[in-house]
Coordinates of C-alpha atoms and ligand atoms in Angstrom, one line a residue:
Chain A
M1 CA 116.6 89.6 91.1
S2 CA 115.0 86.2 91.3
T3 CA 112.4 85.2 93.9
L4 CA 115.1 83.3 95.8
A5 CA 117.4 86.4 95.8
Y6 CA 114.6 88.5 97.1
T7 CA 113.9 86.0 99.8
V8 CA 117.5 86.0 100.9
S9 CA 117.7 89.7 100.8
D10 CA 114.5 90.3 102.7
S11 CA 115.5 87.7 105.3
R12 CA 118.8 89.4 105.8
V13 CA 117.1 92.8 106.3
M14 CA 114.8 91.2 108.9
L15 CA 117.7 89.5 110.6
R16 CA 119.5 92.8 110.9
R17 CA 116.4 94.4 112.3
N18 CA 116.1 91.6 114.9
L19 CA 119.7 92.0 116.0
K20 CA 119.2 95.7 116.3
H21 CA 116.2 95.0 118.5
Q22 CA 118.3 92.8 120.7
L23 CA 120.8 95.6 121.2
R24 CA 118.1 98.2 121.8
Y25 CA 116.6 95.9 124.4
P26 CA 119.8 95.2 126.4
S27 CA 118.0 94.4 129.7
M28 CA 116.2 91.5 128.2
T29 CA 119.2 90.3 126.1
L30 CA 121.5 90.4 129.1
M31 CA 119.0 88.8 131.4
L32 CA 118.5 85.9 128.9
I33 CA 122.3 85.5 128.5
G34 CA 123.1 86.0 132.1
M35 CA 120.5 83.7 133.7
P36 CA 122.3 80.4 132.7
I37 CA 125.5 81.9 134.1
V38 CA 123.9 82.8 137.4
L39 CA 122.4 79.3 137.6
L40 CA 125.7 77.8 136.8
L41 CA 127.3 79.6 139.8
L42 CA 124.4 78.8 142.0
F43 CA 124.4 75.1 141.2
V44 CA 128.1 74.7 141.5
Y45 CA 128.9 76.8 144.5
V46 CA 125.7 76.6 146.5
F47 CA 124.2 73.2 145.7
G48 CA 127.3 71.6 144.1
G49 CA 129.0 70.4 147.3
Q50 CA 126.0 68.4 148.4
L51 CA 124.7 67.4 144.9
G52 CA 128.3 66.3 144.0
A53 CA 128.5 64.0 147.0
G54 CA 125.7 61.8 145.5
L55 CA 127.3 61.4 142.1
G56 CA 128.9 58.0 142.7
V57 CA 132.4 57.2 141.4
H58 CA 133.7 60.8 140.8
Q59 CA 132.5 62.9 143.7
G60 CA 132.6 66.5 144.8
R61 CA 132.0 70.0 143.5
G62 CA 134.3 69.7 140.5
A63 CA 132.6 66.5 139.4
Y64 CA 129.2 68.2 139.8
L65 CA 130.4 71.0 137.6
D66 CA 131.2 68.5 134.8
Y67 CA 127.9 66.8 135.4
V68 CA 125.7 70.0 135.3
V69 CA 127.2 71.8 132.3
P70 CA 125.2 69.9 129.7
G71 CA 122.0 70.7 131.7
L72 CA 122.9 74.3 131.7
M73 CA 123.6 74.3 128.0
L74 CA 119.9 73.3 127.5
V75 CA 118.9 76.0 130.1
T76 CA 120.7 78.4 127.8
V77 CA 118.6 77.3 124.9
A78 CA 115.4 77.5 126.9
A79 CA 116.3 81.0 128.2
A80 CA 117.1 82.3 124.7
V81 CA 113.9 81.1 123.1
Q82 CA 111.9 82.9 125.8
G83 CA 113.3 86.0 124.1
T84 CA 112.2 84.7 120.8
S85 CA 108.6 84.4 121.9
I86 CA 108.6 87.9 123.4
M87 CA 110.1 89.4 120.3
V88 CA 107.7 87.7 117.9
A89 CA 104.7 88.6 120.1
M90 CA 105.9 92.2 120.3
D91 CA 106.1 92.3 116.5
M92 CA 102.7 90.7 116.0
T93 CA 100.9 93.0 118.4
G94 CA 102.7 96.1 117.2
G95 CA 101.6 98.1 114.1
I96 CA 104.5 97.5 111.8
I97 CA 103.5 93.9 110.9
D98 CA 100.5 95.3 109.0
R99 CA 102.9 97.5 107.1
F100 CA 105.1 94.5 106.2
R101 CA 102.0 92.7 105.0
T102 CA 101.0 95.4 102.6
M103 CA 104.5 95.3 101.0
A104 CA 105.7 93.0 98.3
I105 CA 108.3 91.2 100.5
A106 CA 109.1 87.5 100.9
R107 CA 106.3 86.3 103.1
A108 CA 108.4 84.2 105.5
S109 CA 111.1 86.8 105.9
V110 CA 109.6 88.2 109.1
L111 CA 109.7 84.9 110.8
T112 CA 113.1 83.9 109.3
G113 CA 114.6 87.1 110.7
H114 CA 113.4 86.1 114.2
V115 CA 114.6 82.6 113.9
L116 CA 118.1 83.5 112.6
G117 CA 118.4 86.4 115.2
S118 CA 117.5 84.1 118.0
F119 CA 119.9 81.4 116.7
I120 CA 122.8 83.9 116.8
Q121 CA 121.8 85.0 120.2
T122 CA 121.6 81.4 121.4
L123 CA 125.1 80.6 120.0
A124 CA 126.5 83.7 121.7
A125 CA 125.0 82.8 125.0
M126 CA 126.3 79.2 124.6
G127 CA 129.8 80.5 123.9
I128 CA 129.7 82.6 127.0
L129 CA 128.4 79.7 129.1
I130 CA 131.1 77.4 127.9
G131 CA 133.8 80.0 128.5
V132 CA 132.6 80.6 132.0
A133 CA 132.4 76.9 132.7
F134 CA 136.0 76.3 131.6
A135 CA 137.1 79.3 133.7
L136 CA 135.4 77.6 136.7
G137 CA 137.4 74.4 136.0
F138 CA 135.1 72.4 133.7
R139 CA 137.0 69.8 131.8
S140 CA 135.9 67.6 129.0
A141 CA 137.2 64.2 128.0
G142 CA 135.7 64.6 124.5
G143 CA 138.0 65.4 121.6
A144 CA 137.5 67.8 118.8
L145 CA 135.1 65.5 117.0
A146 CA 133.0 65.1 120.1
W147 CA 132.8 68.9 120.5
L148 CA 131.8 69.3 116.9
A149 CA 129.0 66.7 117.5
V150 CA 127.9 68.6 120.6
L151 CA 127.8 71.9 118.8
G152 CA 125.9 70.4 115.9
L153 CA 123.4 68.7 118.2
L154 CA 122.9 71.9 120.2
A155 CA 122.4 73.9 117.0
L156 CA 119.7 71.4 115.9
I157 CA 118.0 71.5 119.3
A158 CA 118.1 75.3 119.4
F159 CA 116.6 75.4 116.0
A160 CA 113.7 73.1 117.1
W161 CA 112.9 75.0 120.3
I162 CA 113.3 78.4 118.5
W163 CA 110.6 77.4 116.0
L164 CA 108.4 76.3 118.9
A165 CA 109.0 79.6 120.6
V166 CA 108.1 81.4 117.3
A167 CA 104.8 79.5 117.2
L168 CA 104.1 80.3 120.9
G169 CA 104.8 83.9 120.2
L170 CA 102.4 83.9 117.3
A171 CA 99.7 82.1 119.3
A172 CA 100.0 84.5 122.3
K173 CA 97.4 87.2 122.5
S174 CA 99.7 89.5 124.4
V175 CA 103.4 89.9 125.1
E176 CA 102.9 88.9 128.7
T177 CA 101.5 85.5 127.7
A178 CA 104.4 85.1 125.2
S179 CA 106.9 85.7 127.9
N180 CA 105.2 83.2 130.3
T181 CA 104.5 80.1 128.1
P182 CA 108.1 79.3 127.3
M183 CA 108.7 79.0 131.1
I184 CA 107.4 75.5 130.6
L185 CA 110.6 74.7 128.7
F186 CA 112.6 75.9 131.6
L187 CA 110.7 73.7 134.0
L188 CA 111.2 70.7 131.7
V189 CA 115.0 71.1 131.8
F190 CA 114.9 70.9 135.6
L191 CA 112.6 67.9 135.4
S192 CA 115.2 66.1 133.2
S193 CA 118.5 64.4 133.8
G194 CA 120.1 67.9 133.6
F195 CA 120.7 68.5 137.3
V196 CA 120.3 65.2 139.1
R197 CA 120.2 61.6 138.0
T198 CA 116.6 60.6 137.1
N199 CA 117.0 57.4 139.2
T200 CA 117.0 59.5 142.3
M201 CA 113.5 60.8 141.5
P202 CA 110.2 59.2 142.7
V203 CA 108.8 56.7 140.2
G204 CA 106.1 58.8 138.4
L205 CA 108.4 61.8 138.0
R206 CA 111.2 59.6 137.0
Q207 CA 109.2 58.0 134.2
F208 CA 108.2 61.5 133.0
A209 CA 111.8 62.7 133.2
E210 CA 113.1 59.8 131.2
Y211 CA 110.5 60.1 128.4
Q212 CA 110.5 63.9 127.9
P213 CA 112.7 65.3 125.1
F214 CA 115.3 67.2 127.3
S215 CA 116.7 64.0 129.0
P216 CA 118.0 62.3 125.8
M217 CA 119.3 65.7 124.7
V218 CA 121.2 66.2 128.0
D219 CA 122.4 62.6 128.1
T220 CA 123.7 62.8 124.5
V221 CA 125.6 66.0 125.2
R222 CA 126.9 64.7 128.5
G223 CA 128.0 61.4 126.9
L224 CA 129.9 63.2 124.2
L225 CA 131.6 65.6 126.6
T226 CA 132.6 62.9 129.1
G227 CA 133.7 60.4 126.4
A228 CA 131.1 57.9 127.7
P229 CA 129.0 55.9 125.1
V230 CA 125.8 57.8 124.2
G231 CA 123.9 54.7 123.1
D232 CA 120.6 55.3 121.5
H233 CA 120.2 58.7 123.3
A234 CA 121.6 60.4 120.3
I235 CA 119.0 59.0 117.9
V236 CA 116.2 59.8 120.3
A237 CA 117.5 63.4 120.8
I238 CA 117.8 64.0 117.1
A239 CA 114.4 62.5 116.4
W240 CA 112.8 64.7 119.1
S241 CA 114.6 67.8 117.6
I242 CA 113.5 67.1 114.1
G243 CA 110.0 66.3 115.1
I244 CA 109.6 69.4 117.3
A245 CA 111.2 71.6 114.5
I246 CA 108.8 70.3 111.8
A247 CA 105.7 70.4 113.9
S248 CA 106.5 73.8 115.3
Y249 CA 107.4 75.2 111.9
L250 CA 104.1 74.0 110.4
W251 CA 102.2 75.4 113.4
A252 CA 103.9 78.7 113.2
I253 CA 103.3 79.1 109.4
R254 CA 99.6 78.2 110.0
L255 CA 99.3 80.8 112.7
Y256 CA 101.1 83.4 110.7
N257 CA 98.9 82.9 107.7
R258 CA 95.7 82.8 109.8
R259 CA 96.7 86.1 111.4
R260 CA 97.0 87.4 107.9
A261 CA 93.5 86.3 106.8
A262 CA 91.7 87.4 110.0
D263 CA 92.1 90.8 111.6
P264 CA 94.5 91.2 114.5
T265 CA 92.6 94.1 116.1
Chain B
M1 CA 103.6 113.6 85.8
T2 CA 99.9 113.7 86.4
G3 CA 97.5 110.8 86.2
R4 CA 96.4 109.6 82.8
P5 CA 92.9 111.1 82.5
G6 CA 90.2 108.5 82.9
M7 CA 92.6 105.8 84.0
R8 CA 91.4 104.2 87.2
G9 CA 93.8 104.0 90.1
I10 CA 91.3 102.2 92.4
V11 CA 88.1 100.4 91.4
A12 CA 86.0 98.5 93.9
T13 CA 82.7 96.9 92.9
D14 CA 80.0 95.6 95.3
V15 CA 82.4 94.8 98.1
C16 CA 80.8 92.9 101.0
K17 CA 82.3 92.0 104.3
S18 CA 80.9 90.5 107.5
F19 CA 82.5 89.8 110.8
G20 CA 80.4 87.0 112.2
N21 CA 76.8 88.3 111.9
N22 CA 77.9 91.9 111.7
L23 CA 77.6 93.1 108.1
V24 CA 80.3 95.7 108.0
L25 CA 80.4 96.5 104.3
D26 CA 77.3 96.2 102.2
K27 CA 77.9 96.3 98.5
V28 CA 80.4 99.2 98.6
S29 CA 81.5 100.5 95.2
L30 CA 83.9 103.2 94.5
A31 CA 86.2 104.3 91.7
V32 CA 89.2 106.7 92.0
D33 CA 90.8 108.2 88.9
E34 CA 94.6 108.2 88.7
G35 CA 96.2 111.2 90.3
T36 CA 93.2 112.3 92.2
I37 CA 92.2 112.4 95.8
F38 CA 89.1 110.5 96.9
A39 CA 87.8 110.9 100.5
L40 CA 85.8 108.4 102.3
L41 CA 83.9 110.3 104.9
G42 CA 82.2 108.5 107.8
P43 CA 81.9 108.2 111.6
N44 CA 83.5 105.7 113.8
G45 CA 82.5 102.2 112.9
A46 CA 81.2 103.1 109.4
G47 CA 83.6 100.6 107.8
K48 CA 86.3 102.9 106.6
T49 CA 89.2 100.9 108.0
T50 CA 87.7 97.7 106.8
I51 CA 87.5 98.8 103.2
V52 CA 91.1 100.1 103.4
R53 CA 92.3 96.8 104.8
I54 CA 90.6 94.9 102.0
L55 CA 91.9 97.1 99.2
S56 CA 95.4 97.0 100.7
T57 CA 95.4 93.1 100.8
L58 CA 95.4 92.9 104.6
I59 CA 92.1 91.1 104.8
Q60 CA 89.8 89.4 102.3
A61 CA 86.4 90.6 101.3
D62 CA 83.5 88.1 101.3
S63 CA 82.6 89.1 97.8
G64 CA 83.2 91.9 95.3
D65 CA 85.7 92.9 92.7
M66 CA 88.7 95.0 93.6
R67 CA 91.4 96.3 91.3
I68 CA 94.4 98.6 92.0
A69 CA 95.8 100.1 88.8
G70 CA 94.3 97.1 87.0
H71 CA 95.7 94.4 89.4
D72 CA 93.2 92.2 91.0
V73 CA 93.5 92.4 94.8
V74 CA 92.4 88.8 95.3
T75 CA 94.3 87.0 92.5
D76 CA 97.4 89.2 92.3
P77 CA 98.0 90.5 95.8
D78 CA 101.8 90.8 95.3
G79 CA 101.2 92.8 92.1
V80 CA 99.0 95.1 94.2
R81 CA 101.5 95.4 97.0
A82 CA 104.3 96.4 94.7
L83 CA 102.2 99.4 93.7
I84 CA 100.6 100.6 96.9
G85 CA 101.6 102.4 100.0
V86 CA 99.5 102.2 103.2
T87 CA 99.4 104.5 106.2
G88 CA 97.0 102.8 108.5
Q89 CA 94.8 104.3 111.2
F90 CA 97.3 103.2 113.9
S91 CA 101.0 103.9 113.6
A92 CA 102.9 101.3 111.8
V93 CA 106.5 102.2 112.8
D94 CA 109.2 100.2 114.5
N95 CA 109.6 101.7 118.0
L96 CA 112.9 100.2 118.7
L97 CA 114.6 101.9 115.7
T98 CA 115.5 105.5 114.9
G99 CA 113.7 107.5 112.3
T100 CA 116.5 107.0 109.8
E101 CA 116.6 103.2 110.5
N102 CA 112.8 103.0 110.0
L103 CA 113.1 104.6 106.6
Q104 CA 116.2 102.6 105.7
L105 CA 114.3 99.4 106.6
M106 CA 111.7 100.4 104.0
A107 CA 114.3 101.2 101.4
D108 CA 115.9 97.8 101.9
L109 CA 112.6 96.0 101.7
R110 CA 111.7 97.9 98.6
H111 CA 115.1 96.6 97.2
L112 CA 116.5 100.1 96.4
S113 CA 120.2 100.1 95.8
P114 CA 122.3 101.3 98.8
D115 CA 122.9 104.6 97.1
A116 CA 119.4 105.2 96.0
G117 CA 118.1 104.1 99.4
R118 CA 120.3 106.5 101.3
R119 CA 119.3 109.4 99.0
R120 CA 115.6 108.6 99.3
V121 CA 115.9 108.4 103.1
A122 CA 117.6 111.8 103.3
E123 CA 115.1 113.3 100.9
L124 CA 112.1 112.1 102.9
L125 CA 113.6 113.2 106.3
E126 CA 114.1 116.6 104.8
Q127 CA 110.6 116.8 103.2
F128 CA 108.9 115.7 106.4
D129 CA 110.9 118.0 108.6
L130 CA 112.5 115.1 110.5
T131 CA 116.2 115.7 109.8
D132 CA 116.9 116.9 113.4
A133 CA 115.3 113.9 115.0
A134 CA 116.5 111.5 112.4
D135 CA 118.9 109.6 114.7
N136 CA 116.7 109.6 117.8
L137 CA 114.8 106.5 118.8
L138 CA 111.0 106.8 118.1
S139 CA 110.3 106.7 121.8
T140 CA 111.3 110.4 121.8
Y141 CA 109.0 111.3 118.9
S142 CA 105.8 113.3 119.3
G143 CA 102.5 112.1 117.9
G144 CA 102.8 114.5 114.9
M145 CA 106.4 113.4 114.2
R146 CA 105.4 109.7 114.4
R147 CA 102.5 110.3 112.0
R148 CA 104.8 112.1 109.5
L149 CA 107.4 109.3 109.7
D150 CA 104.6 106.8 109.2
L151 CA 103.7 108.6 105.9
A152 CA 107.3 109.0 104.9
M153 CA 107.8 105.2 105.3
T154 CA 104.8 104.7 103.0
L155 CA 106.4 106.9 100.4
V156 CA 109.9 105.3 100.3
G157 CA 109.1 103.1 97.4
Q158 CA 107.3 105.9 95.5
P159 CA 103.9 104.0 95.4
R160 CA 101.5 105.0 92.7
V161 CA 98.4 104.4 94.9
I162 CA 98.3 105.5 98.5
F163 CA 95.8 104.6 101.2
L164 CA 95.6 107.0 104.2
D165 CA 93.3 105.9 107.0
E166 CA 92.4 109.0 109.1
P167 CA 95.8 110.6 108.5
T168 CA 95.1 113.6 110.6
T169 CA 93.0 112.3 113.5
G170 CA 94.7 113.3 116.7
L171 CA 97.0 115.8 115.1
D172 CA 97.3 119.4 116.2
P173 CA 96.0 122.0 113.7
R174 CA 99.5 122.9 112.4
S175 CA 100.5 119.3 111.8
R176 CA 97.2 118.8 110.1
L177 CA 97.9 121.6 107.7
T178 CA 101.4 120.2 107.0
M179 CA 99.8 116.8 106.3
W180 CA 97.3 118.4 103.9
E181 CA 100.0 120.1 102.0
I182 CA 101.9 116.8 101.6
V183 CA 98.8 115.0 100.4
R184 CA 98.1 117.7 97.8
E185 CA 101.7 117.6 96.5
L186 CA 101.5 113.8 96.2
A187 CA 98.3 114.1 94.1
A188 CA 99.8 116.8 92.0
A189 CA 102.7 114.4 91.3
G190 CA 100.2 111.9 89.9
V191 CA 99.7 109.6 92.9
T192 CA 96.2 108.2 93.4
I193 CA 95.0 108.7 96.9
L194 CA 92.2 107.2 98.9
L195 CA 91.9 108.8 102.3
T196 CA 89.4 108.3 105.1
T197 CA 88.3 111.0 107.5
Q198 CA 85.6 111.9 110.0
N199 CA 86.0 115.5 109.1
L200 CA 83.9 117.2 106.4
D201 CA 86.3 120.1 106.2
E202 CA 89.2 117.9 105.5
A203 CA 87.4 116.0 102.8
D204 CA 86.3 119.3 101.3
Q205 CA 89.8 120.8 101.4
L206 CA 91.6 117.8 99.8
A207 CA 89.3 115.6 97.8
G208 CA 88.0 115.9 94.2
R209 CA 85.4 113.4 95.1
I210 CA 83.8 112.4 98.4
A211 CA 81.8 109.3 99.4
V212 CA 79.9 109.3 102.6
L213 CA 80.0 105.9 104.3
D214 CA 77.4 105.0 106.9
Q215 CA 77.0 101.7 108.6
G216 CA 78.8 99.9 105.7
R217 CA 76.8 101.6 102.9
I218 CA 77.8 104.5 100.7
V219 CA 74.9 106.9 101.2
A220 CA 76.1 109.8 99.1
E221 CA 78.9 110.4 96.6
G222 CA 80.0 113.3 94.5
T223 CA 82.2 116.3 94.3
P224 CA 82.4 118.5 97.4
E225 CA 80.1 121.0 95.7
E226 CA 77.5 118.4 94.8
L227 CA 77.5 117.2 98.4
K228 CA 77.3 120.6 99.9
N229 CA 74.3 121.4 97.7
R230 CA 72.5 118.6 99.5
I231 CA 73.3 120.0 102.9
P232 CA 71.1 122.8 104.3
G233 CA 73.4 125.8 104.8
G234 CA 74.5 127.2 108.1
H235 CA 72.3 129.0 110.5
V236 CA 72.4 131.5 113.3
R237 CA 71.1 130.4 116.7
L238 CA 69.4 133.0 118.9
Q239 CA 68.9 132.4 122.5
F240 CA 66.1 134.3 124.2
A241 CA 65.4 135.2 127.8
G242 CA 61.7 134.4 127.6
P243 CA 58.9 133.0 125.4
D244 CA 57.6 136.5 124.5
S245 CA 60.7 137.7 122.8
L246 CA 61.1 134.4 121.1
R247 CA 57.6 134.6 119.7
Q248 CA 58.2 138.2 118.5
A249 CA 61.4 137.3 116.8
A250 CA 59.8 134.3 115.2
G251 CA 57.1 136.6 113.8
L252 CA 59.7 138.9 112.4
L253 CA 61.8 136.1 110.8
P254 CA 59.4 133.8 108.8
A255 CA 62.2 131.5 107.6
S256 CA 63.3 130.6 111.1
T257 CA 62.3 127.6 113.3
A258 CA 61.7 128.0 116.9
D259 CA 62.5 125.6 119.8
N260 CA 60.0 126.7 122.4
D261 CA 61.4 124.5 125.2
R262 CA 64.9 125.8 124.9
L263 CA 63.9 129.3 123.9
V264 CA 66.1 129.0 120.8
L265 CA 65.4 130.3 117.3
K266 CA 67.3 128.9 114.3
V267 CA 67.7 131.4 111.5
P268 CA 69.1 130.2 108.1
A269 CA 72.2 132.2 107.3
D270 CA 75.1 132.2 104.9
G271 CA 77.6 133.1 107.5
T272 CA 78.6 136.5 106.1
V273 CA 79.1 139.5 108.5
D274 CA 76.6 141.5 106.5
S275 CA 73.7 139.1 106.9
L276 CA 74.5 138.8 110.7
R277 CA 74.5 142.6 111.1
Q278 CA 71.2 142.9 109.2
L279 CA 69.7 140.2 111.4
L280 CA 70.8 141.8 114.7
D281 CA 69.9 145.3 113.5
G282 CA 66.4 144.1 112.5
L283 CA 65.9 142.7 116.0
H284 CA 67.3 145.8 117.6
Q285 CA 65.0 148.1 115.7
E286 CA 62.0 146.1 116.8
G287 CA 63.2 146.3 120.4
I288 CA 63.6 142.5 120.7
A289 CA 66.4 141.5 123.0
A290 CA 68.3 138.2 122.3
E291 CA 70.4 136.8 125.1
R292 CA 73.1 135.1 123.0
V293 CA 73.9 134.5 119.4
S294 CA 76.0 131.8 117.9
I295 CA 76.8 130.8 114.3
H296 CA 76.5 127.3 113.2
T297 CA 78.4 126.0 110.1
S298 CA 77.7 122.8 108.2
D299 CA 79.5 119.8 109.5
L300 CA 79.5 116.0 109.1
D301 CA 76.3 115.7 111.1
D302 CA 74.5 118.0 108.7
V303 CA 75.7 115.8 105.8
F304 CA 74.4 112.8 107.6
L305 CA 71.1 114.4 108.5
A306 CA 70.7 115.4 104.9
V307 CA 71.6 112.1 103.3
T308 CA 70.4 109.6 105.9
G309 CA 67.7 111.5 107.6
S310 CA 69.1 110.7 111.0
H311 CA 71.8 112.1 113.2
V312 CA 75.1 110.4 113.6
V313 CA 74.7 108.1 116.6
H314 CA 78.4 107.1 117.1
G315 CA 81.0 109.3 118.6
L316 CA 82.3 111.8 116.1
E317 CA 85.7 113.4 116.4
A318 CA 84.5 116.9 116.2
G319 CA 81.3 116.4 118.1
G320 CA 77.9 116.0 116.3
S321 CA 75.4 118.2 118.2
D322 CA 74.5 121.7 117.3
V323 CA 75.9 123.2 120.4
E324 CA 79.3 121.5 120.3
S325 CA 79.9 122.3 116.6
T326 CA 78.9 125.9 117.1
Q327 CA 81.8 128.1 115.9
E328 CA 82.7 131.7 116.8
G329 CA 80.1 132.1 119.4
V330 CA 79.5 135.8 119.9
A331 CA 77.6 137.3 122.8
A332 CA 75.2 140.0 121.8
R333 CA 72.8 142.2 123.7
Ligands
ADP401 N1 88.3 92.1 113.3 C1 87.0 92.5 113.5 N2 86.2 91.6 114.1 C2 84.9 92.0 114.3 N3 84.4 93.1 114.0 C3 85.1 94.1 113.4 C4 86.5 93.8 113.1 N4 87.1 94.9 112.6 C5 86.1 95.8 112.5 N5 84.9 95.3 113.0 C6 83.6 96.0 113.1 O1 83.4 96.5 111.8 C7 82.7 97.8 111.9 C8 83.5 98.8 111.1 O2 84.8 99.0 111.6 P1 85.9 99.9 110.9 O3 86.1 99.5 109.5 O4 87.1 99.9 111.8 O5 85.2 101.3 111.0 P2 85.8 102.8 110.9 O6 87.2 102.6 110.4 O7 85.0 103.5 109.9 O8 85.8 103.4 112.2 C9 82.7 98.1 113.4 O9 81.4 97.8 113.8 C10 83.7 97.2 114.0 O10 83.3 96.9 115.3
MG402 MG1 88.9 103.3 111.3

């Protein structure tokens, strides 16, 4: 086999291992997949009546459902990558990583396994969220092409945050730290245009909300799903995603190699 | 297959390693012939794990030349990794998988064909007495089972050179014997083995050559016989009720050394029943009453005392002091 064939084969083996871990750790997997659903129900049925009243032209709980789904799609990503950090940190603090490092396997395959595994988990969670949203009455004005664009963009966004989560998991000294740091992503989604219009926020917060990466991501998805023009949000969202993905990837690889040179004990 | 005579499985020359200001390995050199077992004997903190981690490509030495079956550890780490198997001091298993899945994972990463992989996994489960527990998650495994699985995982790719870092520490006596048996079989099949231990008996039982590592330096090296010749033999300790009987006994046994504070007399002895009987009969005939007698056999502390001139200061697995390592204490009156 060639080097490339080995890389593919080793990555596939690591991916299978990661998916098995997800199944063996059902409480975490279910929690990460279930959380966005719980938030969806909470935001639509508890807060939705009141929040929907402030939406402007189309008002009410149903309108708020349409409004909030893009935000929850990004919550889904943020929740899933929390699992990525935990899994990576568990791997790095456990003994088996040392075994992998003494074996002639493709170097990046350990990380690739985590990234692909999380990617699949995120897609599954996203599918469930969209299914539940439709069941609750969510309707989209976007056509097939718009949906394709939404899924493509979400995949790119997930890819970026997953690499960041991998780096955070590598940087964490303990599994606890690894499960806490990605909470910041969660907070960022709430401090974006995901749940309320940013122009209802106080000035300082509003500026922050408008310039952080989640807002253009939410706005692009929302625009595509409602059939509204997305303007330059799309470009900004894609630029953020690619930037985060590249920076996180480089950071993760550096951390991974440094752990190899130094001693983890 | 046995090792090709004279071919070196492992050669390390002048390996140095510091962590910060702490010089952990100070010009360590060792050579292991193919198909032989080499034991690195030393207390906690001697540097055993560090040299194993260096030779198995996990960390880099500051200087020195290391070769595994001719492959340079620094310039050809992947060549080395393809040849070696490592069972580290701490278990390196996947706790979220079953025993079979752990072994299958190794087979897949060693790129065995599906058939060959399945066969090898079944073979190893059988050999390591894990067949019954094969499909249980590791959380249900005992320490001994986990250790066996750890070694089995190391052997999936049939490595030619194996590193075992304290493979029997923490095992019960029976599991320890099983592990010894497995190690011997591997060497008989031509595998080169470097094992570390804190236990002189283990090194003696398994290894063709032993190196004693102390604070990062090899302080003695040789065959078990050569090393044991450097250690004073065992002795019998006699405890007396008062200074008078101690003095009398000391007069009777000129080769002995007396500890007047503790009322103890140490008498060199070879550990045979006859010599003990003679000793006790002699005391009895002279009417000297000893309170207690205990037999002391050589242990790692004696090796250290003999080669470094000082006692082991760090915690030893089997205890370093005279009293703790006393075996088969017999009360006599
Ligand atoms: N990563 C590390 N950083 C700093 N010091 C270390 C590290 N690893 C080992 N040491 C030190 O090196 C010495 C030898 O350790 P080690 O090789 O684990 O000994 P052994 O395996 O013989 O018990 C000890 O003093 C230990 O504290
Ligand atoms: Mg050690």
